[in-house]
């Protein structure tokens, strides 16, 4: 596979919510463009000052309805600057979808304005129960309006009226003009606007909602919707309605009497004593409700229909805005939209294919003469240890590059792999010839498998991009080319296709691969001087050259080595976990009193909240939530939720690790070769994939059983685990210089017990396990802005007690609060935070008056400084240990890095020497204002490692 294909499949580089469809991450919904109704016959009046809209399709978006939908539906998402942008992403995605798939003639967006409306004059308690807009959402509204301006979509709002009223006004004017109107909203009030020219559109389901659907759901006609809602009421908006009149009864009454007035006139004839009484006594309340729910269709808004006509987008401006927000997948959609094309630089290039021995010899001669070269490989697999080289590409002058094929389709001309490897080895293994490339770790591993030890790693464009903007989700070569060179590279799908018909790179004609591969070497060469300058400007060169670049070799060695897993043990675990899942399923069905699909959130919600009548803790757009936090809260009320949590954990571990790991064992090495990534976590931490070893539970018995399958690769060897002790709290003590905290670490005390002692005012000997648990929750929660509510929930205590706990903590450790406040103030002033080694992350959205309860950018800022500094520390230690292992007479190997822990394998007789080397380097590689402590453990497998001292 090509380097660009591999990078596109790295975890974290493109979020799962980068979907083409607003309703599904798997496939776009079917377009309704072909299902538009036939225009009605006859003429309709149109305003003389407006264009002829007859037969046109006008789409008007209830902006706040759509914003709240996507805000609650999508996971938390931040821009490269640390700002919350999940709602912006969802809204922009849906708008682009409407333009591309629905092809509107006119597109408008209606907004609510802050403040009261005319309905508050009718009923002063209108919407009084509505919660304030979430703090994370407020700044996103401005970004959404900015996007609409860039998209040249008219924004319609008017003081004293709601967006629904504007929808009603647009719908009326469309009817009068003979146009078709589509109301993009989730608000059921808009159903009263339905006609043979007006529909409500559900963007999540990609469905039009008209009179037929209304009759099916509510049993009423569009002209009866206002009366229907007046009787039923709306608790969300505090519209009172009439007690005991629900949707079913309201529909029946309107079916019998036609209107609300007729229903009220015959109230004394309605069956049911209480219902009859409520109808008779609720006349005035019902009429007030009718006024509240009836939409005003004569809002005095002025706008030019022509401005809303689709086809005048400035794609250049839109592309720049989407790039700033980090919406890579959405930026790619701009090519399918109407408007002015973004300008893309066209290159004149000279890319040559080297497919004869004479050409190869000439190329090698030139390569040896260069002080630096850019290189890339095309391979057969995205997993480097499983990959074979298809071809090599090289560049050292912009616009010139060479491709050396060693595999290809039958009948084509390519060179023998071993002959090429032997010819290139002197250059590739020469440290004096500096190597430039994109994701060079992959090249190291692939070439090592081919018998070449790549040396002279000098510049990695992917790492440089990451250091310059760690918050960006995408650092692949296509994106860097667009961002820095304004150049669109050859798409990989043009070569290998997609889906079931996708080819391997060695099945593609060499002439096509040659142009693609040569560009993969040319682009990094062009990027290097640009990125070098930016690294220097931001004072990141030292971090890049002394930490991130040397770490490439460390991680490559770990990945190439891999770790052995006991496949027979995993097979036994699979059978046992399967039986465990069946047993849990039977218990769950017994507790529920019936069988149901446990994996179905809808069926589970029905069991929990309708059958068992458990309280609804949290709602989503699809109904009551059944996530793990909800289940853990409900476990105090009923045993079923706890069993659901156990079942989910059991099946997840079985599917993700127990059954998946054997398939990841390399047939030649017998080991699992996980990938470790430097450019995924914005804090600077490493992450792993294939498999993700960082998600194996640490403290559960099931997690221990999975870890027990990880064993040394040699008989008689042991595993050594080295874990930083409370490193983030030590980093906090270092930065805050809080005397009490520093003193506790200096005395080698258990810091959680010390905090409990300070907060509760008792001696260390009198600290109970419950006191320590609560102090630990504060240490790892309150520092990052956990609220009294959140602390109370996690500890199971009253909120007032939690608030007092927090106050006492900061009173006892004033240096901590001063450090946090100073960090946020500097972030607000500078626009970024830095770690102990100068790693920086740009963050916006820090408030001037940020208190202890922090928003997402503020939590991100603090987390980056503390966790990022801990990441700096372990990276330095890994480099030092790697060099120590290779410079001394050690057989030991570094295998894994999991958060603050390193895993090694070693002969038993070298255990002491390895332990001393690891402890010395981890504790001494960087001096803090408090001692650094490392806990060592050793055992026959990862789970059975016991405390061990040198």
Short mmCIF file of N, CA and C in Angstrom, two decimals, residues 123 126 129 187-189 218 224-248 250-251 254 260 282 285-293:
data_model
loop_
_atom_site.label_atom_id
_atom_site.label_comp_id
_atom_site.label_asym_id
_atom_site.label_seq_id
_atom_site.Cartn_x
_atom_site.Cartn_y
_atom_site.Cartn_z
N UNK A 123 -48.47 34.67 27.88
CA UNK A 123 -48.27 33.72 28.98
C UNK A 123 -46.84 33.89 29.48
N UNK A 126 -44.19 31.08 29.63
CA UNK A 126 -43.86 30.36 28.40
C UNK A 126 -42.36 30.04 28.37
N UNK A 129 -39.33 26.59 31.69
CA UNK A 129 -38.59 25.39 32.11
C UNK A 129 -37.43 25.06 31.17
N UNK A 187 -38.94 20.35 15.07
CA UNK A 187 -40.00 20.92 15.90
C UNK A 187 -41.36 20.51 15.34
N UNK A 188 -42.17 19.87 16.16
CA UNK A 188 -43.47 19.38 15.71
C UNK A 188 -44.46 20.50 15.48
N UNK A 189 -44.21 21.72 16.01
CA UNK A 189 -45.09 22.84 15.74
C UNK A 189 -45.23 23.09 14.24
N UNK A 218 -50.89 11.29 14.23
CA UNK A 218 -51.76 12.01 15.17
C UNK A 218 -53.24 11.86 14.85
N UNK A 224 -55.76 21.03 11.70
CA UNK A 224 -56.17 20.69 13.07
C UNK A 224 -54.99 20.62 14.04
N UNK A 225 -53.77 20.79 13.52
CA UNK A 225 -52.59 20.62 14.37
C UNK A 225 -52.57 21.61 15.52
N UNK A 226 -52.90 22.87 15.26
CA UNK A 226 -52.89 23.87 16.32
C UNK A 226 -53.85 23.48 17.43
N UNK A 227 -55.06 23.08 17.09
CA UNK A 227 -56.03 22.67 18.10
C UNK A 227 -55.57 21.41 18.82
N UNK A 228 -54.97 20.50 18.07
CA UNK A 228 -54.43 19.27 18.67
C UNK A 228 -53.39 19.60 19.74
N UNK A 229 -52.43 20.46 19.39
CA UNK A 229 -51.37 20.83 20.34
C UNK A 229 -51.91 21.66 21.50
N UNK A 230 -52.93 22.43 21.24
CA UNK A 230 -53.52 23.23 22.31
C UNK A 230 -54.11 22.34 23.40
N UNK A 231 -54.67 21.21 23.00
CA UNK A 231 -55.21 20.28 23.99
C UNK A 231 -54.13 19.44 24.66
N UNK A 232 -53.18 18.97 23.86
CA UNK A 232 -52.13 18.08 24.39
C UNK A 232 -51.11 18.84 25.22
N UNK A 233 -50.81 20.10 24.80
CA UNK A 233 -49.80 20.88 25.49
C UNK A 233 -48.39 20.45 25.13
N UNK A 234 -47.43 21.13 25.70
CA UNK A 234 -46.01 20.84 25.44
C UNK A 234 -45.21 21.18 26.68
N UNK A 235 -44.85 20.17 27.49
CA UNK A 235 -44.11 20.46 28.73
C UNK A 235 -42.74 21.09 28.47
N UNK A 236 -42.14 20.81 27.31
CA UNK A 236 -40.83 21.39 27.02
C UNK A 236 -40.91 22.91 26.95
N UNK A 237 -41.97 23.42 26.29
CA UNK A 237 -42.15 24.86 26.18
C UNK A 237 -43.07 25.42 27.26
N UNK A 238 -43.48 24.55 28.18
CA UNK A 238 -44.40 24.95 29.25
C UNK A 238 -45.73 25.44 28.70
N UNK A 239 -46.18 24.83 27.62
CA UNK A 239 -47.53 25.08 27.10
C UNK A 239 -48.46 24.16 27.87
N UNK A 240 -49.42 24.71 28.64
CA UNK A 240 -50.15 23.90 29.62
C UNK A 240 -51.04 22.82 29.03
N UNK A 241 -51.79 23.10 27.95
CA UNK A 241 -52.72 22.11 27.43
C UNK A 241 -53.84 21.83 28.42
N UNK A 242 -54.50 20.67 28.25
CA UNK A 242 -55.59 20.27 29.14
C UNK A 242 -55.20 18.95 29.80
N UNK A 243 -55.21 18.88 31.12
CA UNK A 243 -54.84 17.64 31.81
C UNK A 243 -55.67 16.46 31.33
N UNK A 244 -55.02 15.30 31.23
CA UNK A 244 -55.62 14.02 30.84
C UNK A 244 -56.01 13.95 29.37
N UNK A 245 -55.65 14.97 28.60
CA UNK A 245 -55.91 14.92 27.15
C UNK A 245 -54.58 14.67 26.46
N UNK A 246 -54.32 13.41 26.13
CA UNK A 246 -53.10 13.05 25.43
C UNK A 246 -53.31 13.01 23.93
N UNK A 247 -52.28 12.64 23.18
CA UNK A 247 -52.39 12.63 21.71
C UNK A 247 -53.53 11.75 21.18
N UNK A 248 -53.71 10.58 21.77
CA UNK A 248 -54.74 9.67 21.27
C UNK A 248 -56.14 10.27 21.45
N UNK A 250 -56.92 13.45 22.02
CA UNK A 250 -57.05 14.69 21.24
C UNK A 250 -57.39 14.38 19.79
N UNK A 251 -56.73 13.37 19.22
CA UNK A 251 -57.03 13.00 17.85
C UNK A 251 -58.45 12.50 17.68
N UNK A 254 -60.92 15.56 17.94
CA UNK A 254 -60.92 16.38 16.73
C UNK A 254 -61.53 15.61 15.55
N UNK A 260 -61.17 22.72 18.03
CA UNK A 260 -61.10 22.89 19.48
C UNK A 260 -62.36 23.58 19.99
N UNK A 282 -60.92 23.82 31.68
CA UNK A 282 -59.67 24.23 31.03
C UNK A 282 -59.87 24.99 29.75
N UNK A 285 -57.44 27.95 29.48
CA UNK A 285 -56.08 27.41 29.37
C UNK A 285 -55.84 26.85 27.98
N UNK A 286 -56.85 26.20 27.42
CA UNK A 286 -56.72 25.63 26.08
C UNK A 286 -56.60 26.74 25.05
N UNK A 287 -57.37 27.81 25.22
CA UNK A 287 -57.30 28.90 24.24
C UNK A 287 -55.96 29.63 24.32
N UNK A 288 -55.46 29.79 25.55
CA UNK A 288 -54.12 30.37 25.70
C UNK A 288 -53.08 29.48 25.01
N UNK A 289 -53.19 28.18 25.22
CA UNK A 289 -52.26 27.23 24.60
C UNK A 289 -52.34 27.32 23.09
N UNK A 290 -53.56 27.51 22.57
CA UNK A 290 -53.71 27.61 21.12
C UNK A 290 -52.98 28.84 20.58
N UNK A 291 -53.03 29.93 21.31
CA UNK A 291 -52.31 31.13 20.90
C UNK A 291 -50.80 30.91 20.93
N UNK A 292 -50.36 30.16 21.93
CA UNK A 292 -48.92 29.92 22.08
C UNK A 292 -48.36 29.03 20.97
N UNK A 293 -49.14 28.03 20.55
CA UNK A 293 -48.60 27.07 19.57
C UNK A 293 -48.84 27.50 18.14
#
